[in-house]
Amino acid sequence: MQYPHAALQAMHVKKTAMVLPEPEGKRIGQSGVGKDISLLVLGDSSAAGVGVSNQNDALTGQLVSELAEDHRVSWQLIAQSGATTGWAREVLLQENPLNAQFVVVALGVNDVKNGVPLRVWQARIQQVLDLLADRHGASGIYWSALPPMGRFPLLPDPLRQLLGQRSDRFDAALRGLLERHPAGRHLPLDLDLDESHMASDGFHPGPLIYKQWAQKAADMIRDDQDLNKGATTLLG
């Protein structure tokens, strides 16, 4: 941290922060009727749905519900609290997730707060993008923007300000990498982070924020499908 006071705040937050569980519910399945598509959600505690009690109200559940209105969706969630981009790279190298046409990624917050150097993070993003596209068949990788950590209710100043500035720098680098990757898409997170819509820990999304996030991802996926109507998919 840039200031000793912020470093002390970070230690205090880590020691005293409420730890919420990952929600119950299925992490793989099929839903809907229509054209076959496949979906992988990959990431950290927000991808895992921390902040709600059931996967139906989390990012994956709400995204699948959106897409299943007019598609038959084969889907899988691979996520865990504390996950970093390096963790995702190892999962993709060592495990055999669903080969998915569409991947929604939520990674970066833990890299930011754990002090991972920006250049290291960029290299890991590139590795994850290449693995998803080349090894797992993804034609659309929707990497969620880093959230505005400078607005998280849990964090005190100056820690909140410093993490906010760092997350902004990381997100700018992420956007640049995604623009240069054929399958990469930057999924904006201009969401309503009013404290009343956050989870009780002041750090994770609540159901309304997950719903907004899922709707944005579904809209981007549908837009890409409209541009590629001749493309069929996949299945892993």
PDB file of C-alpha atoms in Angstrom, residues 25 48 62 81 88 91 101-102 117 137 142 163 207 210 233:
ATOM      1  CA  GLY A  25     -27.489 -24.912  -5.825  1.00  0.00           C
ATOM      2  CA  ALA A  48     -19.679 -18.162  -7.234  1.00  0.00           C
ATOM      3  CA  GLN A  62     -29.955 -15.408 -13.503  1.00  0.00           C
ATOM      4  CA  SER A  81     -13.988 -17.528  -3.175  1.00  0.00           C
ATOM      5  CA  ALA A  88      -8.180 -19.886 -13.347  1.00  0.00           C
ATOM      6  CA  VAL A  91      -7.999 -24.912 -13.532  1.00  0.00           C
ATOM      7  CA  GLN A 101     -19.123 -21.158 -26.959  1.00  0.00           C
ATOM      8  CA  PHE A 102     -19.677 -18.378 -24.432  1.00  0.00           C
ATOM      9  CA  PRO A 117       1.877  -6.711 -10.282  1.00  0.00           C
ATOM     10  CA  GLY A 137     -13.622 -23.718 -27.867  1.00  0.00           C
ATOM     11  CA  TYR A 142     -17.035 -11.822 -21.741  1.00  0.00           C
ATOM     12  CA  LEU A 163      -7.830   0.219  -4.205  1.00  0.00           C
ATOM     13  CA  PRO A 207     -29.662 -10.230  -5.956  1.00  0.00           C
ATOM     14  CA  TYR A 210     -26.503  -9.972  -9.953  1.00  0.00           C
ATOM     15  CA  THR A 233     -22.107 -24.665 -31.467  1.00  0.00           C
TER      16      THR A 233
END
